[in-house]
Amino acid sequence: SSEVLEAIENVIQGVVQSLGQKKAPVLTVANRTDWRNIEFKDSVGLQMIPGCTSKQIRSDCPQSARRFALTLKILSMIYKMVQSNTYATKRDIYYSDTQLFGSQSAVDQIINDISCMLKIPRRSLHVLATTKGFVAGNLSFTEEDGTKVNCTCSATVFTVPSNVQGIKNLTSHAKFILIVEKDATFQRLLDDDFFNKVSPCIMITGRGVPDLNTRLLVRKLWDSFQIPIFTLMDADPHGVEIMCVYKYGSVSMSFEAHHLTVPSVKWLGLLPSDLERLNICKDALIPFTKQDENKLASIQKRPYIACQPLWKRELEIMAASKLKAEIQVLTSLSSDYLSKVYLPNKLQFGGWL
């Protein structure tokens, strides 16, 4: 906490010095969303390069004066929270003055900019993200406040903790971790008691694009147990994008790649090649939209696809067919095909990439 306070004091000192010299104060923030500032490392994923380009948030410029003021406001809130050892969610910060902040997304962006500017992980700033992810299966742990969570003894779903860094005493006999893209598929596997019937496993869903806490938990489980991690996604560009976020990280959070990415993640399904192999009826598939075509073309150009020839081949199959499929398409074969046939066979015979 002393490191965080010192980092904030240094920023404010710079502002005060500028004012003392009758200059307009300026905050300098790295360009987090520029691909030119990102490098790909096989062992880490997408990470920010050391000498990356930056942008200035000026206090004397009409376009950025408001953002400058909001950044200082949130810095002061973080400073008080770190001093008093209290926490707030990004939502709490927005609702403390909705008129001032204008929107939740403005608060989210500024907090990520502050984290990047101070070079301090967001959870160390005492700002917690609202969690939307779920976890179930062969896992028990103790939350920071001492609450014991045991996912093993029932088919109950537990929300991913809002302070993943604080959880301890993780125990599991799981043989693998299964990341499921969608809540509906996750619930279906729970109803079928999948995590007990095949072999003990941990199941996680970020319910679409994963939030920070879900990604942190996947990373923490990998660090703790070093067991295989598989992904079960829709066979569409959006599903591939989500899988890449877990494995290689995202451009906007590349400054935190070391804490968030798990490069050992494997693509278990639904593979584009599975659709042909399983003779899925063409009528059950969905034609690409223009947006799908653009998303897939953008993924194919990314640096990490070059070092994944098998993934590259699957994306080529998808691009050639211009058809996509949701995991639910497997119910066209039989209602419990996913949990009774597809996943057990894939896991037994190594059908992952």
PDB file of N, CA, C and O in Angstrom, residues 51-101:
ATOM      1  N   GLY A  51       8.996   0.775 -24.406  1.00  0.00           N
ATOM      2  CA  GLY A  51       9.015   2.173 -24.863  1.00  0.00           C
ATOM      3  C   GLY A  51       7.808   2.524 -25.697  1.00  0.00           C
ATOM      4  O   GLY A  51       7.937   3.043 -26.802  1.00  0.00           O
ATOM      5  N   CYS A  52       6.606   2.242 -25.169  1.00  0.00           N
ATOM      6  CA  CYS A  52       5.413   2.419 -26.002  1.00  0.00           C
ATOM      7  C   CYS A  52       5.016   3.891 -26.122  1.00  0.00           C
ATOM      8  O   CYS A  52       5.397   4.720 -25.305  1.00  0.00           O
ATOM      9  N   THR A  53       4.244   4.171 -27.160  1.00  0.00           N
ATOM     10  CA  THR A  53       3.791   5.551 -27.361  1.00  0.00           C
ATOM     11  C   THR A  53       2.759   5.902 -26.299  1.00  0.00           C
ATOM     12  O   THR A  53       2.083   5.024 -25.763  1.00  0.00           O
ATOM     13  N   SER A  54       2.656   7.182 -25.993  1.00  0.00           N
ATOM     14  CA  SER A  54       1.727   7.599 -24.938  1.00  0.00           C
ATOM     15  C   SER A  54       0.876   8.753 -25.429  1.00  0.00           C
ATOM     16  O   SER A  54       1.147   9.355 -26.464  1.00  0.00           O
ATOM     17  N   LYS A  55      -0.172   9.027 -24.664  1.00  0.00           N
ATOM     18  CA  LYS A  55      -1.025  10.174 -24.989  1.00  0.00           C
ATOM     19  C   LYS A  55      -1.046  11.091 -23.764  1.00  0.00           C
ATOM     20  O   LYS A  55      -0.833  10.630 -22.631  1.00  0.00           O
ATOM     21  N   GLN A  56      -1.304  12.353 -24.008  1.00  0.00           N
ATOM     22  CA  GLN A  56      -1.335  13.308 -22.897  1.00  0.00           C
ATOM     23  C   GLN A  56      -2.771  13.692 -22.577  1.00  0.00           C
ATOM     24  O   GLN A  56      -3.582  13.926 -23.470  1.00  0.00           O
ATOM     25  N   ILE A  57      -3.062  13.713 -21.283  1.00  0.00           N
ATOM     26  CA  ILE A  57      -4.364  14.225 -20.837  1.00  0.00           C
ATOM     27  C   ILE A  57      -4.070  15.614 -20.272  1.00  0.00           C
ATOM     28  O   ILE A  57      -3.501  15.749 -19.186  1.00  0.00           O
ATOM     29  N   ARG A  58      -4.417  16.617 -21.045  1.00  0.00           N
ATOM     30  CA  ARG A  58      -4.052  17.996 -20.696  1.00  0.00           C
ATOM     31  C   ARG A  58      -5.173  18.676 -19.913  1.00  0.00           C
ATOM     32  O   ARG A  58      -6.352  18.431 -20.131  1.00  0.00           O
ATOM     33  N   SER A  59      -4.780  19.558 -19.005  1.00  0.00           N
ATOM     34  CA  SER A  59      -5.778  20.284 -18.219  1.00  0.00           C
ATOM     35  C   SER A  59      -6.211  21.585 -18.909  1.00  0.00           C
ATOM     36  O   SER A  59      -7.186  22.198 -18.521  1.00  0.00           O
ATOM     37  N   ASP A  60      -5.475  21.978 -19.965  1.00  0.00           N
ATOM     38  CA  ASP A  60      -5.785  23.258 -20.634  1.00  0.00           C
ATOM     39  C   ASP A  60      -6.392  23.050 -22.021  1.00  0.00           C
ATOM     40  O   ASP A  60      -6.426  23.950 -22.842  1.00  0.00           O
ATOM     41  N   CYS A  61      -6.854  21.821 -22.286  1.00  0.00           N
ATOM     42  CA  CYS A  61      -7.390  21.516 -23.614  1.00  0.00           C
ATOM     43  C   CYS A  61      -8.855  21.109 -23.449  1.00  0.00           C
ATOM     44  O   CYS A  61      -9.156  20.199 -22.657  1.00  0.00           O
ATOM     45  N   PRO A  62      -9.771  21.766 -24.154  1.00  0.00           N
ATOM     46  CA  PRO A  62     -11.213  21.485 -23.972  1.00  0.00           C
ATOM     47  C   PRO A  62     -11.562  19.998 -24.146  1.00  0.00           C
ATOM     48  O   PRO A  62     -12.430  19.478 -23.460  1.00  0.00           O
ATOM     49  N   GLN A  63     -10.837  19.308 -25.066  1.00  0.00           N
ATOM     50  CA  GLN A  63     -11.149  17.893 -25.318  1.00  0.00           C
ATOM     51  C   GLN A  63     -10.777  16.983 -24.142  1.00  0.00           C
ATOM     52  O   GLN A  63     -11.362  15.938 -23.965  1.00  0.00           O
ATOM     53  N   SER A  64      -9.759  17.384 -23.365  1.00  0.00           N
ATOM     54  CA  SER A  64      -9.281  16.462 -22.322  1.00  0.00           C
ATOM     55  C   SER A  64      -9.349  17.019 -20.899  1.00  0.00           C
ATOM     56  O   SER A  64      -9.035  16.305 -19.950  1.00  0.00           O
ATOM     57  N   ALA A  65      -9.763  18.275 -20.732  1.00  0.00           N
ATOM     58  CA  ALA A  65      -9.787  18.887 -19.385  1.00  0.00           C
ATOM     59  C   ALA A  65     -10.702  18.104 -18.441  1.00  0.00           C
ATOM     60  O   ALA A  65     -10.370  17.861 -17.278  1.00  0.00           O
ATOM     61  N   ARG A  66     -11.843  17.688 -18.965  1.00  0.00           N
ATOM     62  CA  ARG A  66     -12.795  16.928 -18.140  1.00  0.00           C
ATOM     63  C   ARG A  66     -12.180  15.594 -17.693  1.00  0.00           C
ATOM     64  O   ARG A  66     -12.266  15.204 -16.534  1.00  0.00           O
ATOM     65  N   ARG A  67     -11.540  14.913 -18.654  1.00  0.00           N
ATOM     66  CA  ARG A  67     -10.907  13.622 -18.315  1.00  0.00           C
ATOM     67  C   ARG A  67      -9.784  13.822 -17.290  1.00  0.00           C
ATOM     68  O   ARG A  67      -9.587  12.999 -16.397  1.00  0.00           O
ATOM     69  N   PHE A  68      -9.046  14.922 -17.436  1.00  0.00           N
ATOM     70  CA  PHE A  68      -7.976  15.255 -16.478  1.00  0.00           C
ATOM     71  C   PHE A  68      -8.585  15.374 -15.066  1.00  0.00           C
ATOM     72  O   PHE A  68      -8.079  14.794 -14.104  1.00  0.00           O
ATOM     73  N   ALA A  69      -9.680  16.131 -14.958  1.00  0.00           N
ATOM     74  CA  ALA A  69     -10.330  16.355 -13.658  1.00  0.00           C
ATOM     75  C   ALA A  69     -10.858  15.041 -13.064  1.00  0.00           C
ATOM     76  O   ALA A  69     -10.675  14.770 -11.871  1.00  0.00           O
ATOM     77  N   LEU A  70     -11.487  14.217 -13.917  1.00  0.00           N
ATOM     78  CA  LEU A  70     -12.041  12.943 -13.430  1.00  0.00           C
ATOM     79  C   LEU A  70     -10.930  11.990 -12.967  1.00  0.00           C
ATOM     80  O   LEU A  70     -11.088  11.248 -12.004  1.00  0.00           O
ATOM     81  N   THR A  71      -9.803  12.038 -13.678  1.00  0.00           N
ATOM     82  CA  THR A  71      -8.670  11.181 -13.289  1.00  0.00           C
ATOM     83  C   THR A  71      -8.164  11.575 -11.909  1.00  0.00           C
ATOM     84  O   THR A  71      -7.921  10.713 -11.050  1.00  0.00           O
ATOM     85  N   LEU A  72      -8.036  12.889 -11.663  1.00  0.00           N
ATOM     86  CA  LEU A  72      -7.583  13.351 -10.334  1.00  0.00           C
ATOM     87  C   LEU A  72      -8.603  12.986  -9.258  1.00  0.00           C
ATOM     88  O   LEU A  72      -8.235  12.602  -8.145  1.00  0.00           O
ATOM     89  N   LYS A  73      -9.884  13.094  -9.593  1.00  0.00           N
ATOM     90  CA  LYS A  73     -10.949  12.761  -8.637  1.00  0.00           C
ATOM     91  C   LYS A  73     -10.851  11.291  -8.227  1.00  0.00           C
ATOM     92  O   LYS A  73     -10.885  10.948  -7.037  1.00  0.00           O
ATOM     93  N   ILE A  74     -10.685  10.402  -9.237  1.00  0.00           N
ATOM     94  CA  ILE A  74     -10.607   8.963  -8.931  1.00  0.00           C
ATOM     95  C   ILE A  74      -9.294   8.636  -8.206  1.00  0.00           C
ATOM     96  O   ILE A  74      -9.275   7.802  -7.297  1.00  0.00           O
ATOM     97  N   LEU A  75      -8.214   9.329  -8.566  1.00  0.00           N
ATOM     98  CA  LEU A  75      -6.937   9.144  -7.840  1.00  0.00           C
ATOM     99  C   LEU A  75      -7.114   9.466  -6.359  1.00  0.00           C
ATOM    100  O   LEU A  75      -6.605   8.760  -5.487  1.00  0.00           O
ATOM    101  N   SER A  76      -7.859  10.550  -6.064  1.00  0.00           N
ATOM    102  CA  SER A  76      -8.048  10.934  -4.651  1.00  0.00           C
ATOM    103  C   SER A  76      -8.891   9.888  -3.918  1.00  0.00           C
ATOM    104  O   SER A  76      -8.643   9.573  -2.759  1.00  0.00           O
ATOM    105  N   MET A  77      -9.880   9.304  -4.626  1.00  0.00           N
ATOM    106  CA  MET A  77     -10.713   8.257  -4.010  1.00  0.00           C
ATOM    107  C   MET A  77      -9.879   7.005  -3.721  1.00  0.00           C
ATOM    108  O   MET A  77     -10.001   6.394  -2.656  1.00  0.00           O
ATOM    109  N   ILE A  78      -9.010   6.636  -4.682  1.00  0.00           N
ATOM    110  CA  ILE A  78      -8.137   5.468  -4.495  1.00  0.00           C
ATOM    111  C   ILE A  78      -7.196   5.709  -3.319  1.00  0.00           C
ATOM    112  O   ILE A  78      -6.994   4.838  -2.469  1.00  0.00           O
ATOM    113  N   TYR A  79      -6.640   6.922  -3.248  1.00  0.00           N
ATOM    114  CA  TYR A  79      -5.694   7.268  -2.187  1.00  0.00           C
ATOM    115  C   TYR A  79      -6.348   7.069  -0.808  1.00  0.00           C
ATOM    116  O   TYR A  79      -5.767   6.456   0.085  1.00  0.00           O
ATOM    117  N   LYS A  80      -7.592   7.561  -0.678  1.00  0.00           N
ATOM    118  CA  LYS A  80      -8.308   7.436   0.613  1.00  0.00           C
ATOM    119  C   LYS A  80      -8.600   5.977   0.936  1.00  0.00           C
ATOM    120  O   LYS A  80      -8.493   5.551   2.091  1.00  0.00           O
ATOM    121  N   MET A  81      -8.965   5.188  -0.088  1.00  0.00           N
ATOM    122  CA  MET A  81      -9.281   3.769   0.150  1.00  0.00           C
ATOM    123  C   MET A  81      -8.037   2.990   0.584  1.00  0.00           C
ATOM    124  O   MET A  81      -8.106   2.153   1.481  1.00  0.00           O
ATOM    125  N   VAL A  82      -6.912   3.274  -0.068  1.00  0.00           N
ATOM    126  CA  VAL A  82      -5.674   2.563   0.282  1.00  0.00           C
ATOM    127  C   VAL A  82      -5.258   2.947   1.711  1.00  0.00           C
ATOM    128  O   VAL A  82      -4.874   2.097   2.512  1.00  0.00           O
ATOM    129  N   GLN A  83      -5.378   4.241   2.033  1.00  0.00           N
ATOM    130  CA  GLN A  83      -5.033   4.712   3.389  1.00  0.00           C
ATOM    131  C   GLN A  83      -5.883   4.030   4.456  1.00  0.00           C
ATOM    132  O   GLN A  83      -5.379   3.641   5.507  1.00  0.00           O
ATOM    133  N   SER A  84      -7.183   3.905   4.183  1.00  0.00           N
ATOM    134  CA  SER A  84      -8.105   3.361   5.197  1.00  0.00           C
ATOM    135  C   SER A  84      -8.317   1.850   5.057  1.00  0.00           C
ATOM    136  O   SER A  84      -9.102   1.258   5.792  1.00  0.00           O
ATOM    137  N   ASN A  85      -7.611   1.235   4.085  1.00  0.00           N
ATOM    138  CA  ASN A  85      -7.724  -0.197   3.806  1.00  0.00           C
ATOM    139  C   ASN A  85      -9.172  -0.615   3.548  1.00  0.00           C
ATOM    140  O   ASN A  85      -9.652  -1.625   4.043  1.00  0.00           O
ATOM    141  N   THR A  86      -9.880   0.207   2.763  1.00  0.00           N
ATOM    142  CA  THR A  86     -11.242  -0.143   2.350  1.00  0.00           C
ATOM    143  C   THR A  86     -11.242  -0.386   0.840  1.00  0.00           C
ATOM    144  O   THR A  86     -10.292  -0.003   0.148  1.00  0.00           O
ATOM    145  N   TYR A  87     -12.309  -1.031   0.353  1.00  0.00           N
ATOM    146  CA  TYR A  87     -12.402  -1.373  -1.071  1.00  0.00           C
ATOM    147  C   TYR A  87     -13.708  -0.834  -1.655  1.00  0.00           C
ATOM    148  O   TYR A  87     -14.679  -0.636  -0.939  1.00  0.00           O
ATOM    149  N   ALA A  88     -13.707  -0.614  -2.943  1.00  0.00           N
ATOM    150  CA  ALA A  88     -14.947  -0.233  -3.633  1.00  0.00           C
ATOM    151  C   ALA A  88     -14.948  -0.892  -4.997  1.00  0.00           C
ATOM    152  O   ALA A  88     -13.887  -1.146  -5.578  1.00  0.00           O
ATOM    153  N   THR A  89     -16.138  -1.176  -5.516  1.00  0.00           N
ATOM    154  CA  THR A  89     -16.224  -1.688  -6.888  1.00  0.00           C
ATOM    155  C   THR A  89     -16.231  -0.491  -7.839  1.00  0.00           C
ATOM    156  O   THR A  89     -16.487   0.643  -7.425  1.00  0.00           O
ATOM    157  N   LYS A  90     -15.963  -0.767  -9.115  1.00  0.00           N
ATOM    158  CA  LYS A  90     -16.019   0.306 -10.120  1.00  0.00           C
ATOM    159  C   LYS A  90     -17.421   0.905 -10.149  1.00  0.00           C
ATOM    160  O   LYS A  90     -17.600   2.096 -10.374  1.00  0.00           O
ATOM    161  N   ARG A  91     -18.398   0.054  -9.888  1.00  0.00           N
ATOM    162  CA  ARG A  91     -19.799   0.501  -9.846  1.00  0.00           C
ATOM    163  C   ARG A  91     -20.027   1.474  -8.690  1.00  0.00           C
ATOM    164  O   ARG A  91     -20.715   2.484  -8.826  1.00  0.00           O
ATOM    165  N   ASP A  92     -19.426   1.162  -7.512  1.00  0.00           N
ATOM    166  CA  ASP A  92     -19.533   2.059  -6.343  1.00  0.00           C
ATOM    167  C   ASP A  92     -18.978   3.439  -6.679  1.00  0.00           C
ATOM    168  O   ASP A  92     -19.548   4.470  -6.305  1.00  0.00           O
ATOM    169  N   ILE A  93     -17.832   3.441  -7.379  1.00  0.00           N
ATOM    170  CA  ILE A  93     -17.188   4.722  -7.721  1.00  0.00           C
ATOM    171  C   ILE A  93     -18.102   5.529  -8.643  1.00  0.00           C
ATOM    172  O   ILE A  93     -18.328   6.717  -8.418  1.00  0.00           O
ATOM    173  N   TYR A  94     -18.670   4.866  -9.643  1.00  0.00           N
ATOM    174  CA  TYR A  94     -19.576   5.563 -10.574  1.00  0.00           C
ATOM    175  C   TYR A  94     -20.792   6.119  -9.825  1.00  0.00           C
ATOM    176  O   TYR A  94     -21.166   7.287  -9.998  1.00  0.00           O
ATOM    177  N   TYR A  95     -21.386   5.312  -8.953  1.00  0.00           N
ATOM    178  CA  TYR A  95     -22.603   5.748  -8.257  1.00  0.00           C
ATOM    179  C   TYR A  95     -22.333   6.751  -7.135  1.00  0.00           C
ATOM    180  O   TYR A  95     -23.269   7.333  -6.603  1.00  0.00           O
ATOM    181  N   SER A  96     -21.062   6.954  -6.797  1.00  0.00           N
ATOM    182  CA  SER A  96     -20.763   7.989  -5.787  1.00  0.00           C
ATOM    183  C   SER A  96     -21.072   9.377  -6.341  1.00  0.00           C
ATOM    184  O   SER A  96     -21.305  10.327  -5.593  1.00  0.00           O
ATOM    185  N   ASP A  97     -21.050   9.517  -7.684  1.00  0.00           N
ATOM    186  CA  ASP A  97     -21.406  10.801  -8.307  1.00  0.00           C
ATOM    187  C   ASP A  97     -21.699  10.575  -9.794  1.00  0.00           C
ATOM    188  O   ASP A  97     -20.858  10.848 -10.657  1.00  0.00           O
ATOM    189  N   THR A  98     -22.885  10.067 -10.079  1.00  0.00           N
ATOM    190  CA  THR A  98     -23.216   9.696 -11.462  1.00  0.00           C
ATOM    191  C   THR A  98     -23.204  10.907 -12.398  1.00  0.00           C
ATOM    192  O   THR A  98     -22.794  10.803 -13.547  1.00  0.00           O
ATOM    193  N   GLN A  99     -23.633  12.057 -11.886  1.00  0.00           N
ATOM    194  CA  GLN A  99     -23.656  13.258 -12.741  1.00  0.00           C
ATOM    195  C   GLN A  99     -22.251  13.683 -13.144  1.00  0.00           C
ATOM    196  O   GLN A  99     -22.005  14.079 -14.274  1.00  0.00           O
ATOM    197  N   LEU A 100     -21.342  13.583 -12.194  1.00  0.00           N
ATOM    198  CA  LEU A 100     -19.954  13.981 -12.479  1.00  0.00           C
ATOM    199  C   LEU A 100     -19.326  13.030 -13.499  1.00  0.00           C
ATOM    200  O   LEU A 100     -18.739  13.461 -14.488  1.00  0.00           O
ATOM    201  N   PHE A 101     -19.447  11.709 -13.265  1.00  0.00           N
ATOM    202  CA  PHE A 101     -18.755  10.733 -14.114  1.00  0.00           C
ATOM    203  C   PHE A 101     -19.449  10.503 -15.458  1.00  0.00           C
ATOM    204  O   PHE A 101     -18.803  10.154 -16.432  1.00  0.00           O
TER     205      PHE A 101
END
